[in-house]
Amino acid sequence: MKVIAYYRVSTNDQNLGIDAQKSIVKQYCDFNKVEILSEYEEHESGKNNNRVLLSVALAETIKTGASLIVAKIDRLTRVAYYGLGLCEKYKIIFCDHPTMGTLEQSIYFGMAQQEREYISQRTKAALSALKSKGVKLGAPNAHFTDEMRGMALISRIGNSKSNEANQKAYAIVSIMSGNWSDKARFLNKNGFKTSRGGIWRPQQVQRLVAIMTQ
């Protein structure tokens, strides 16, 4: 059997996601003695149905008689009707569900779409909550949508919450009285550092509390 491999992530800085997909596809192909004719990497949203490299990969499957292979169902698309339409027209192998039938396809594509909708809802909720706490989001002149800012923001929130320096600082300021300047002064006086090893400023303390309470 011969295949055309397709990998997708939503943004340009998700190289680890591409690497993980390649590893999954390689393991599948090695185990099943499948030959990979070519590989395509695309950085596009799963809700975008007009992807250039996906179209090229699909066209190559027709030309060569090979199947398209993707690591996971949601890497192909997060739009249920579009995914089902592709499966009707092309030979596609999903490494996470290689033997599923039409009914299972409907279920899993539906779940992928639902997760995309949940992500959008969580993004909007995170933006709204932080805006209500006075946290400024992004550069005022940057050409980003709220959804793009929100996705990046959710990632930063996760990193901030897991950072040991932030956890220690928050443990102190969360039980302190006084204004943001008082709290920043206390942290600096007692040797607490920011996640980047710098000194605390009032706005940073305010932002820390807003993020850690999400």
mmCIF file with all atom_site columns, C-alpha atoms in Angstrom:
data_model
loop_
_atom_site.group_PDB
_atom_site.id
_atom_site.type_symbol
_atom_site.label_atom_id
_atom_site.label_alt_id
_atom_site.label_comp_id
_atom_site.label_asym_id
_atom_site.label_entity_id
_atom_site.label_seq_id
_atom_site.pdbx_PDB_ins_code
_atom_site.Cartn_x
_atom_site.Cartn_y
_atom_site.Cartn_z
_atom_site.occupancy
_atom_site.B_iso_or_equiv
_atom_site.pdbx_formal_charge
_atom_site.auth_seq_id
_atom_site.auth_comp_id
_atom_site.auth_asym_id
_atom_site.auth_atom_id
_atom_site.pdbx_PDB_model_num
ATOM 1   C CA . MET A 1 1   ? 0.000   0.000  0.000  1.00 0.00 ? 1   MET A CA 1
ATOM 2   C CA . LYS A 1 2   ? 1.136   3.559  -0.751 1.00 0.00 ? 2   LYS A CA 1
ATOM 3   C CA . VAL A 1 3   ? 0.020   6.729  0.997  1.00 0.00 ? 3   VAL A CA 1
ATOM 4   C CA . ILE A 1 4   ? 0.286   10.507 0.877  1.00 0.00 ? 4   ILE A CA 1
ATOM 5   C CA . ALA A 1 5   ? 0.803   11.893 4.393  1.00 0.00 ? 5   ALA A CA 1
ATOM 6   C CA . TYR A 1 6   ? -0.960  15.077 5.497  1.00 0.00 ? 6   TYR A CA 1
ATOM 7   C CA . TYR A 1 7   ? -0.138  16.919 8.736  1.00 0.00 ? 7   TYR A CA 1
ATOM 8   C CA . ARG A 1 8   ? -1.964  19.986 10.047 1.00 0.00 ? 8   ARG A CA 1
ATOM 9   C CA . VAL A 1 9   ? -1.625  22.425 12.930 1.00 0.00 ? 9   VAL A CA 1
ATOM 10  C CA . SER A 1 10  ? -3.453  25.703 13.429 1.00 0.00 ? 10  SER A CA 1
ATOM 11  C CA . THR A 1 11  ? -0.504  28.084 13.844 1.00 0.00 ? 11  THR A CA 1
ATOM 12  C CA . ASN A 1 12  ? 3.085   28.418 12.642 1.00 0.00 ? 12  ASN A CA 1
ATOM 13  C CA . ASP A 1 13  ? 4.625   27.863 16.089 1.00 0.00 ? 13  ASP A CA 1
ATOM 14  C CA . GLN A 1 14  ? 3.213   24.373 16.699 1.00 0.00 ? 14  GLN A CA 1
ATOM 15  C CA . ASN A 1 15  ? 6.145   22.368 15.353 1.00 0.00 ? 15  ASN A CA 1
ATOM 16  C CA . LEU A 1 16  ? 5.858   19.857 18.185 1.00 0.00 ? 16  LEU A CA 1
ATOM 17  C CA . GLY A 1 17  ? 2.356   19.082 16.977 1.00 0.00 ? 17  GLY A CA 1
ATOM 18  C CA . ILE A 1 18  ? 3.675   18.350 13.492 1.00 0.00 ? 18  ILE A CA 1
ATOM 19  C CA . ASP A 1 19  ? 6.436   16.159 14.911 1.00 0.00 ? 19  ASP A CA 1
ATOM 20  C CA . ALA A 1 20  ? 3.918   14.188 16.975 1.00 0.00 ? 20  ALA A CA 1
ATOM 21  C CA . GLN A 1 21  ? 1.737   13.572 13.920 1.00 0.00 ? 21  GLN A CA 1
ATOM 22  C CA . LYS A 1 22  ? 4.730   12.434 11.886 1.00 0.00 ? 22  LYS A CA 1
ATOM 23  C CA . SER A 1 23  ? 5.672   9.976  14.620 1.00 0.00 ? 23  SER A CA 1
ATOM 24  C CA . ILE A 1 24  ? 2.149   8.513  14.692 1.00 0.00 ? 24  ILE A CA 1
ATOM 25  C CA . VAL A 1 25  ? 2.007   8.153  10.914 1.00 0.00 ? 25  VAL A CA 1
ATOM 26  C CA . LYS A 1 26  ? 5.493   6.617  10.749 1.00 0.00 ? 26  LYS A CA 1
ATOM 27  C CA . GLN A 1 27  ? 4.657   4.028  13.416 1.00 0.00 ? 27  GLN A CA 1
ATOM 28  C CA . TYR A 1 28  ? 1.480   3.085  11.551 1.00 0.00 ? 28  TYR A CA 1
ATOM 29  C CA . CYS A 1 29  ? 3.282   2.818  8.215  1.00 0.00 ? 29  CYS A CA 1
ATOM 30  C CA . ASP A 1 30  ? 6.206   0.840  9.623  1.00 0.00 ? 30  ASP A CA 1
ATOM 31  C CA . PHE A 1 31  ? 3.917   -1.631 11.358 1.00 0.00 ? 31  PHE A CA 1
ATOM 32  C CA . ASN A 1 32  ? 1.653   -2.102 8.322  1.00 0.00 ? 32  ASN A CA 1
ATOM 33  C CA . LYS A 1 33  ? 4.490   -1.975 5.738  1.00 0.00 ? 33  LYS A CA 1
ATOM 34  C CA . VAL A 1 34  ? 3.034   1.090  4.061  1.00 0.00 ? 34  VAL A CA 1
ATOM 35  C CA . GLU A 1 35  ? 5.133   3.305  1.766  1.00 0.00 ? 35  GLU A CA 1
ATOM 36  C CA . ILE A 1 36  ? 4.879   7.088  2.144  1.00 0.00 ? 36  ILE A CA 1
ATOM 37  C CA . LEU A 1 37  ? 5.163   8.658  -1.309 1.00 0.00 ? 37  LEU A CA 1
ATOM 38  C CA . SER A 1 38  ? 5.119   12.287 -0.158 1.00 0.00 ? 38  SER A CA 1
ATOM 39  C CA . GLU A 1 39  ? 4.280   14.448 2.849  1.00 0.00 ? 39  GLU A CA 1
ATOM 40  C CA . TYR A 1 40  ? 2.493   17.767 3.237  1.00 0.00 ? 40  TYR A CA 1
ATOM 41  C CA . GLU A 1 41  ? 2.565   20.075 6.283  1.00 0.00 ? 41  GLU A CA 1
ATOM 42  C CA . GLU A 1 42  ? -0.100  22.759 6.584  1.00 0.00 ? 42  GLU A CA 1
ATOM 43  C CA . HIS A 1 43  ? -0.579  25.535 9.117  1.00 0.00 ? 43  HIS A CA 1
ATOM 44  C CA . GLU A 1 44  ? -4.277  26.285 8.897  1.00 0.00 ? 44  GLU A CA 1
ATOM 45  C CA . SER A 1 45  ? -7.373  26.223 11.074 1.00 0.00 ? 45  SER A CA 1
ATOM 46  C CA . GLY A 1 46  ? -9.355  22.998 11.101 1.00 0.00 ? 46  GLY A CA 1
ATOM 47  C CA . LYS A 1 47  ? -12.499 24.954 10.239 1.00 0.00 ? 47  LYS A CA 1
ATOM 48  C CA . ASN A 1 48  ? -10.990 26.192 6.975  1.00 0.00 ? 48  ASN A CA 1
ATOM 49  C CA . ASN A 1 49  ? -12.252 24.003 4.136  1.00 0.00 ? 49  ASN A CA 1
ATOM 50  C CA . ASN A 1 50  ? -10.165 25.739 1.454  1.00 0.00 ? 50  ASN A CA 1
ATOM 51  C CA . ARG A 1 51  ? -6.634  24.581 2.260  1.00 0.00 ? 51  ARG A CA 1
ATOM 52  C CA . VAL A 1 52  ? -4.122  24.673 -0.554 1.00 0.00 ? 52  VAL A CA 1
ATOM 53  C CA . LEU A 1 53  ? -1.858  21.851 0.572  1.00 0.00 ? 53  LEU A CA 1
ATOM 54  C CA . LEU A 1 54  ? -4.744  19.565 1.471  1.00 0.00 ? 54  LEU A CA 1
ATOM 55  C CA . SER A 1 55  ? -6.097  20.049 -2.057 1.00 0.00 ? 55  SER A CA 1
ATOM 56  C CA . VAL A 1 56  ? -2.671  19.239 -3.501 1.00 0.00 ? 56  VAL A CA 1
ATOM 57  C CA . ALA A 1 57  ? -2.341  16.125 -1.330 1.00 0.00 ? 57  ALA A CA 1
ATOM 58  C CA . LEU A 1 58  ? -5.795  14.892 -2.311 1.00 0.00 ? 58  LEU A CA 1
ATOM 59  C CA . ALA A 1 59  ? -5.064  15.511 -5.979 1.00 0.00 ? 59  ALA A CA 1
ATOM 60  C CA . GLU A 1 60  ? -1.903  13.447 -5.647 1.00 0.00 ? 60  GLU A CA 1
ATOM 61  C CA . THR A 1 61  ? -3.873  10.521 -4.219 1.00 0.00 ? 61  THR A CA 1
ATOM 62  C CA . ILE A 1 62  ? -5.992  10.514 -7.390 1.00 0.00 ? 62  ILE A CA 1
ATOM 63  C CA . LYS A 1 63  ? -2.937  10.738 -9.625 1.00 0.00 ? 63  LYS A CA 1
ATOM 64  C CA . THR A 1 64  ? -0.988  7.965  -7.861 1.00 0.00 ? 64  THR A CA 1
ATOM 65  C CA . GLY A 1 65  ? -3.821  5.746  -6.627 1.00 0.00 ? 65  GLY A CA 1
ATOM 66  C CA . ALA A 1 66  ? -2.518  6.136  -3.088 1.00 0.00 ? 66  ALA A CA 1
ATOM 67  C CA . SER A 1 67  ? -4.528  6.792  0.055  1.00 0.00 ? 67  SER A CA 1
ATOM 68  C CA . LEU A 1 68  ? -4.330  9.951  2.131  1.00 0.00 ? 68  LEU A CA 1
ATOM 69  C CA . ILE A 1 69  ? -3.101  9.256  5.662  1.00 0.00 ? 69  ILE A CA 1
ATOM 70  C CA . VAL A 1 70  ? -3.518  11.532 8.697  1.00 0.00 ? 70  VAL A CA 1
ATOM 71  C CA . ALA A 1 71  ? -2.557  10.940 12.302 1.00 0.00 ? 71  ALA A CA 1
ATOM 72  C CA . LYS A 1 72  ? -5.931  11.865 13.814 1.00 0.00 ? 72  LYS A CA 1
ATOM 73  C CA . ILE A 1 73  ? -9.396  12.650 12.533 1.00 0.00 ? 73  ILE A CA 1
ATOM 74  C CA . ASP A 1 74  ? -9.340  16.260 13.717 1.00 0.00 ? 74  ASP A CA 1
ATOM 75  C CA . ARG A 1 75  ? -6.098  16.862 11.792 1.00 0.00 ? 75  ARG A CA 1
ATOM 76  C CA . LEU A 1 76  ? -8.042  16.435 8.560  1.00 0.00 ? 76  LEU A CA 1
ATOM 77  C CA . THR A 1 77  ? -10.866 18.782 9.524  1.00 0.00 ? 77  THR A CA 1
ATOM 78  C CA . ARG A 1 78  ? -13.046 20.005 12.366 1.00 0.00 ? 78  ARG A CA 1
ATOM 79  C CA . VAL A 1 79  ? -16.082 20.481 10.114 1.00 0.00 ? 79  VAL A CA 1
ATOM 80  C CA . ALA A 1 80  ? -18.241 17.355 10.192 1.00 0.00 ? 80  ALA A CA 1
ATOM 81  C CA . TYR A 1 81  ? -20.009 17.576 6.823  1.00 0.00 ? 81  TYR A CA 1
ATOM 82  C CA . TYR A 1 82  ? -16.753 18.418 5.053  1.00 0.00 ? 82  TYR A CA 1
ATOM 83  C CA . GLY A 1 83  ? -14.916 15.451 6.565  1.00 0.00 ? 83  GLY A CA 1
ATOM 84  C CA . LEU A 1 84  ? -17.697 13.051 5.632  1.00 0.00 ? 84  LEU A CA 1
ATOM 85  C CA . GLY A 1 85  ? -17.693 14.395 2.093  1.00 0.00 ? 85  GLY A CA 1
ATOM 86  C CA . LEU A 1 86  ? -13.949 13.841 1.763  1.00 0.00 ? 86  LEU A CA 1
ATOM 87  C CA . CYS A 1 87  ? -14.288 10.263 3.007  1.00 0.00 ? 87  CYS A CA 1
ATOM 88  C CA . GLU A 1 88  ? -16.897 9.552  0.363  1.00 0.00 ? 88  GLU A CA 1
ATOM 89  C CA . LYS A 1 89  ? -14.693 10.882 -2.427 1.00 0.00 ? 89  LYS A CA 1
ATOM 90  C CA . TYR A 1 90  ? -11.179 9.829  -1.390 1.00 0.00 ? 90  TYR A CA 1
ATOM 91  C CA . LYS A 1 91  ? -9.429  6.899  0.249  1.00 0.00 ? 91  LYS A CA 1
ATOM 92  C CA . ILE A 1 92  ? -8.363  8.186  3.658  1.00 0.00 ? 92  ILE A CA 1
ATOM 93  C CA . ILE A 1 93  ? -6.635  6.378  6.528  1.00 0.00 ? 93  ILE A CA 1
ATOM 94  C CA . PHE A 1 94  ? -6.926  7.728  10.071 1.00 0.00 ? 94  PHE A CA 1
ATOM 95  C CA . CYS A 1 95  ? -4.203  6.298  12.285 1.00 0.00 ? 95  CYS A CA 1
ATOM 96  C CA . ASP A 1 96  ? -6.315  6.715  15.419 1.00 0.00 ? 96  ASP A CA 1
ATOM 97  C CA . HIS A 1 97  ? -9.345  4.927  13.883 1.00 0.00 ? 97  HIS A CA 1
ATOM 98  C CA . PRO A 1 98  ? -8.139  2.939  10.840 1.00 0.00 ? 98  PRO A CA 1
ATOM 99  C CA . THR A 1 99  ? -11.132 0.589  10.550 1.00 0.00 ? 99  THR A CA 1
ATOM 100 C CA . MET A 1 100 ? -14.103 2.829  11.289 1.00 0.00 ? 100 MET A CA 1
ATOM 101 C CA . GLY A 1 101 ? -17.205 2.755  9.130  1.00 0.00 ? 101 GLY A CA 1
ATOM 102 C CA . THR A 1 102 ? -19.572 5.501  8.026  1.00 0.00 ? 102 THR A CA 1
ATOM 103 C CA . LEU A 1 103 ? -21.477 5.624  11.316 1.00 0.00 ? 103 LEU A CA 1
ATOM 104 C CA . GLU A 1 104 ? -18.278 5.959  13.323 1.00 0.00 ? 104 GLU A CA 1
ATOM 105 C CA . GLN A 1 105 ? -17.025 8.629  10.937 1.00 0.00 ? 105 GLN A CA 1
ATOM 106 C CA . SER A 1 106 ? -20.162 10.658 11.572 1.00 0.00 ? 106 SER A CA 1
ATOM 107 C CA . ILE A 1 107 ? -19.637 10.369 15.325 1.00 0.00 ? 107 ILE A CA 1
ATOM 108 C CA . TYR A 1 108 ? -15.935 11.223 15.374 1.00 0.00 ? 108 TYR A CA 1
ATOM 109 C CA . PHE A 1 109 ? -16.188 14.100 12.913 1.00 0.00 ? 109 PHE A CA 1
ATOM 110 C CA . GLY A 1 110 ? -19.075 15.422 14.987 1.00 0.00 ? 110 GLY A CA 1
ATOM 111 C CA . MET A 1 111 ? -16.931 15.226 18.111 1.00 0.00 ? 111 MET A CA 1
ATOM 112 C CA . ALA A 1 112 ? -14.082 17.058 16.351 1.00 0.00 ? 112 ALA A CA 1
ATOM 113 C CA . GLN A 1 113 ? -16.444 19.847 15.323 1.00 0.00 ? 113 GLN A CA 1
ATOM 114 C CA . GLN A 1 114 ? -17.927 20.056 18.810 1.00 0.00 ? 114 GLN A CA 1
ATOM 115 C CA . GLU A 1 115 ? -14.452 20.404 20.332 1.00 0.00 ? 115 GLU A CA 1
ATOM 116 C CA . ARG A 1 116 ? -13.703 23.259 17.923 1.00 0.00 ? 116 ARG A CA 1
ATOM 117 C CA . GLU A 1 117 ? -16.888 24.980 19.062 1.00 0.00 ? 117 GLU A CA 1
ATOM 118 C CA . TYR A 1 118 ? -15.930 24.425 22.719 1.00 0.00 ? 118 TYR A CA 1
ATOM 119 C CA . ILE A 1 119 ? -12.475 25.918 22.057 1.00 0.00 ? 119 ILE A CA 1
ATOM 120 C CA . SER A 1 120 ? -14.095 28.990 20.550 1.00 0.00 ? 120 SER A CA 1
ATOM 121 C CA . GLN A 1 121 ? -16.413 29.342 23.553 1.00 0.00 ? 121 GLN A CA 1
ATOM 122 C CA . ARG A 1 122 ? -13.531 28.973 26.025 1.00 0.00 ? 122 ARG A CA 1
ATOM 123 C CA . THR A 1 123 ? -11.503 31.528 24.089 1.00 0.00 ? 123 THR A CA 1
ATOM 124 C CA . LYS A 1 124 ? -14.294 34.102 24.188 1.00 0.00 ? 124 LYS A CA 1
ATOM 125 C CA . ALA A 1 125 ? -14.918 33.428 27.883 1.00 0.00 ? 125 ALA A CA 1
ATOM 126 C CA . ALA A 1 126 ? -11.228 33.852 28.741 1.00 0.00 ? 126 ALA A CA 1
ATOM 127 C CA . LEU A 1 127 ? -11.046 37.117 26.792 1.00 0.00 ? 127 LEU A CA 1
ATOM 128 C CA . SER A 1 128 ? -14.184 38.464 28.416 1.00 0.00 ? 128 SER A CA 1
ATOM 129 C CA . ALA A 1 129 ? -13.057 37.532 31.923 1.00 0.00 ? 129 ALA A CA 1
ATOM 130 C CA . LEU A 1 130 ? -9.632  39.120 31.552 1.00 0.00 ? 130 LEU A CA 1
ATOM 131 C CA . LYS A 1 131 ? -11.017 42.249 29.903 1.00 0.00 ? 131 LYS A CA 1
ATOM 132 C CA . SER A 1 132 ? -13.423 42.652 32.828 1.00 0.00 ? 132 SER A CA 1
ATOM 133 C CA . LYS A 1 133 ? -10.417 42.586 35.171 1.00 0.00 ? 133 LYS A CA 1
ATOM 134 C CA . GLY A 1 134 ? -8.670  45.343 33.277 1.00 0.00 ? 134 GLY A CA 1
ATOM 135 C CA . VAL A 1 135 ? -6.059  43.194 31.539 1.00 0.00 ? 135 VAL A CA 1
ATOM 136 C CA . LYS A 1 136 ? -5.028  44.659 28.178 1.00 0.00 ? 136 LYS A CA 1
ATOM 137 C CA . LEU A 1 137 ? -4.877  42.089 25.403 1.00 0.00 ? 137 LEU A CA 1
ATOM 138 C CA . GLY A 1 138 ? -2.294  42.413 22.651 1.00 0.00 ? 138 GLY A CA 1
ATOM 139 C CA . ALA A 1 139 ? -0.764  45.385 20.874 1.00 0.00 ? 139 ALA A CA 1
ATOM 140 C CA . PRO A 1 140 ? -3.350  47.998 19.845 1.00 0.00 ? 140 PRO A CA 1
ATOM 141 C CA . ASN A 1 141 ? -2.092  48.206 16.251 1.00 0.00 ? 141 ASN A CA 1
ATOM 142 C CA . ALA A 1 142 ? -1.603  44.468 15.657 1.00 0.00 ? 142 ALA A CA 1
ATOM 143 C CA . HIS A 1 143 ? -3.814  42.905 12.995 1.00 0.00 ? 143 HIS A CA 1
ATOM 144 C CA . PHE A 1 144 ? -5.112  39.966 15.026 1.00 0.00 ? 144 PHE A CA 1
ATOM 145 C CA . THR A 1 145 ? -8.668  38.800 15.575 1.00 0.00 ? 145 THR A CA 1
ATOM 146 C CA . ASP A 1 146 ? -10.009 38.289 19.079 1.00 0.00 ? 146 ASP A CA 1
ATOM 147 C CA . GLU A 1 147 ? -10.021 34.544 18.430 1.00 0.00 ? 147 GLU A CA 1
ATOM 148 C CA . MET A 1 148 ? -6.325  34.580 17.505 1.00 0.00 ? 148 MET A CA 1
ATOM 149 C CA . ARG A 1 149 ? -5.473  36.613 20.596 1.00 0.00 ? 149 ARG A CA 1
ATOM 150 C CA . GLY A 1 150 ? -7.609  34.311 22.706 1.00 0.00 ? 150 GLY A CA 1
ATOM 151 C CA . MET A 1 151 ? -5.911  31.130 21.545 1.00 0.00 ? 151 MET A CA 1
ATOM 152 C CA . ALA A 1 152 ? -2.497  32.609 22.309 1.00 0.00 ? 152 ALA A CA 1
ATOM 153 C CA . LEU A 1 153 ? -3.817  33.897 25.599 1.00 0.00 ? 153 LEU A CA 1
ATOM 154 C CA . ILE A 1 154 ? -5.104  30.510 26.714 1.00 0.00 ? 154 ILE A CA 1
ATOM 155 C CA . SER A 1 155 ? -1.679  29.039 25.990 1.00 0.00 ? 155 SER A CA 1
ATOM 156 C CA . ARG A 1 156 ? 0.027   31.778 28.028 1.00 0.00 ? 156 ARG A CA 1
ATOM 157 C CA . ILE A 1 157 ? -2.416  31.278 30.890 1.00 0.00 ? 157 ILE A CA 1
ATOM 158 C CA . GLY A 1 158 ? -1.530  27.592 31.071 1.00 0.00 ? 158 GLY A CA 1
ATOM 159 C CA . ASN A 1 159 ? 2.191   28.355 31.047 1.00 0.00 ? 159 ASN A CA 1
ATOM 160 C CA . SER A 1 160 ? 1.813   31.081 33.656 1.00 0.00 ? 160 SER A CA 1
ATOM 161 C CA . LYS A 1 161 ? -0.184  28.914 36.025 1.00 0.00 ? 161 LYS A CA 1
ATOM 162 C CA . SER A 1 162 ? 2.367   26.097 35.894 1.00 0.00 ? 162 SER A CA 1
ATOM 163 C CA . ASN A 1 163 ? 5.374   28.387 36.415 1.00 0.00 ? 163 ASN A CA 1
ATOM 164 C CA . GLU A 1 164 ? 6.907   27.856 39.858 1.00 0.00 ? 164 GLU A CA 1
ATOM 165 C CA . ALA A 1 165 ? 7.921   31.513 40.332 1.00 0.00 ? 165 ALA A CA 1
ATOM 166 C CA . ASN A 1 166 ? 4.374   32.652 39.568 1.00 0.00 ? 166 ASN A CA 1
ATOM 167 C CA . GLN A 1 167 ? 2.896   30.059 41.900 1.00 0.00 ? 167 GLN A CA 1
ATOM 168 C CA . LYS A 1 168 ? 5.100   31.226 44.794 1.00 0.00 ? 168 LYS A CA 1
ATOM 169 C CA . ALA A 1 169 ? 4.377   34.898 44.157 1.00 0.00 ? 169 ALA A CA 1
ATOM 170 C CA . TYR A 1 170 ? 0.651   34.312 43.875 1.00 0.00 ? 170 TYR A CA 1
ATOM 171 C CA . ALA A 1 171 ? 0.606   32.289 47.101 1.00 0.00 ? 171 ALA A CA 1
ATOM 172 C CA . ILE A 1 172 ? 1.875   35.406 48.875 1.00 0.00 ? 172 ILE A CA 1
ATOM 173 C CA . VAL A 1 173 ? -0.084  38.213 47.204 1.00 0.00 ? 173 VAL A CA 1
ATOM 174 C CA . SER A 1 174 ? -3.356  36.286 47.351 1.00 0.00 ? 174 SER A CA 1
ATOM 175 C CA . ILE A 1 175 ? -3.380  36.590 51.134 1.00 0.00 ? 175 ILE A CA 1
ATOM 176 C CA . MET A 1 176 ? -1.945  40.110 51.344 1.00 0.00 ? 176 MET A CA 1
ATOM 177 C CA . SER A 1 177 ? -3.871  43.323 51.833 1.00 0.00 ? 177 SER A CA 1
ATOM 178 C CA . GLY A 1 178 ? -2.834  46.582 50.219 1.00 0.00 ? 178 GLY A CA 1
ATOM 179 C CA . ASN A 1 179 ? -2.679  47.867 46.660 1.00 0.00 ? 179 ASN A CA 1
ATOM 180 C CA . TRP A 1 180 ? -0.734  46.500 43.705 1.00 0.00 ? 180 TRP A CA 1
ATOM 181 C CA . SER A 1 181 ? 2.261   48.703 44.444 1.00 0.00 ? 181 SER A CA 1
ATOM 182 C CA . ASP A 1 182 ? 2.449   47.440 48.027 1.00 0.00 ? 182 ASP A CA 1
ATOM 183 C CA . LYS A 1 183 ? 2.344   43.841 46.838 1.00 0.00 ? 183 LYS A CA 1
ATOM 184 C CA . ALA A 1 184 ? 4.990   44.389 44.161 1.00 0.00 ? 184 ALA A CA 1
ATOM 185 C CA . ARG A 1 185 ? 7.229   46.126 46.710 1.00 0.00 ? 185 ARG A CA 1
ATOM 186 C CA . PHE A 1 186 ? 6.848   43.235 49.145 1.00 0.00 ? 186 PHE A CA 1
ATOM 187 C CA . LEU A 1 187 ? 7.699   40.614 46.510 1.00 0.00 ? 187 LEU A CA 1
ATOM 188 C CA . ASN A 1 188 ? 10.807  42.469 45.400 1.00 0.00 ? 188 ASN A CA 1
ATOM 189 C CA . LYS A 1 189 ? 11.960  43.151 48.969 1.00 0.00 ? 189 LYS A CA 1
ATOM 190 C CA . ASN A 1 190 ? 11.689  39.461 49.837 1.00 0.00 ? 190 ASN A CA 1
ATOM 191 C CA . GLY A 1 191 ? 13.488  38.109 46.790 1.00 0.00 ? 191 GLY A CA 1
ATOM 192 C CA . PHE A 1 192 ? 10.549  36.905 44.702 1.00 0.00 ? 192 PHE A CA 1
ATOM 193 C CA . LYS A 1 193 ? 11.233  36.977 40.954 1.00 0.00 ? 193 LYS A CA 1
ATOM 194 C CA . THR A 1 194 ? 8.965   37.022 37.922 1.00 0.00 ? 194 THR A CA 1
ATOM 195 C CA . SER A 1 195 ? 8.824   34.010 35.614 1.00 0.00 ? 195 SER A CA 1
ATOM 196 C CA . ARG A 1 196 ? 11.617  35.632 33.583 1.00 0.00 ? 196 ARG A CA 1
ATOM 197 C CA . GLY A 1 197 ? 13.754  36.397 36.609 1.00 0.00 ? 197 GLY A CA 1
ATOM 198 C CA . GLY A 1 198 ? 12.948  40.108 36.744 1.00 0.00 ? 198 GLY A CA 1
ATOM 199 C CA . ILE A 1 199 ? 11.481  42.386 39.373 1.00 0.00 ? 199 ILE A CA 1
ATOM 200 C CA . TRP A 1 200 ? 7.772   42.740 40.015 1.00 0.00 ? 200 TRP A CA 1
ATOM 201 C CA . ARG A 1 201 ? 5.876   45.858 38.963 1.00 0.00 ? 201 ARG A CA 1
ATOM 202 C CA . PRO A 1 202 ? 2.328   46.715 40.069 1.00 0.00 ? 202 PRO A CA 1
ATOM 203 C CA . GLN A 1 203 ? 0.791   45.956 36.678 1.00 0.00 ? 203 GLN A CA 1
ATOM 204 C CA . GLN A 1 204 ? 2.543   42.574 36.586 1.00 0.00 ? 204 GLN A CA 1
ATOM 205 C CA . VAL A 1 205 ? 1.139   41.657 39.979 1.00 0.00 ? 205 VAL A CA 1
ATOM 206 C CA . GLN A 1 206 ? -2.355  42.653 38.846 1.00 0.00 ? 206 GLN A CA 1
ATOM 207 C CA . ARG A 1 207 ? -1.976  40.585 35.682 1.00 0.00 ? 207 ARG A CA 1
ATOM 208 C CA . LEU A 1 208 ? -0.659  37.616 37.686 1.00 0.00 ? 208 LEU A CA 1
ATOM 209 C CA . VAL A 1 209 ? -3.679  37.598 39.976 1.00 0.00 ? 209 VAL A CA 1
ATOM 210 C CA . ALA A 1 210 ? -6.065  37.897 37.023 1.00 0.00 ? 210 ALA A CA 1
ATOM 211 C CA . ILE A 1 211 ? -4.447  34.956 35.228 1.00 0.00 ? 211 ILE A CA 1
ATOM 212 C CA . MET A 1 212 ? -4.027  32.699 38.252 1.00 0.00 ? 212 MET A CA 1
ATOM 213 C CA . THR A 1 213 ? -7.688  33.050 39.177 1.00 0.00 ? 213 THR A CA 1
ATOM 214 C CA . GLN A 1 214 ? -8.932  31.927 35.746 1.00 0.00 ? 214 GLN A CA 1
#
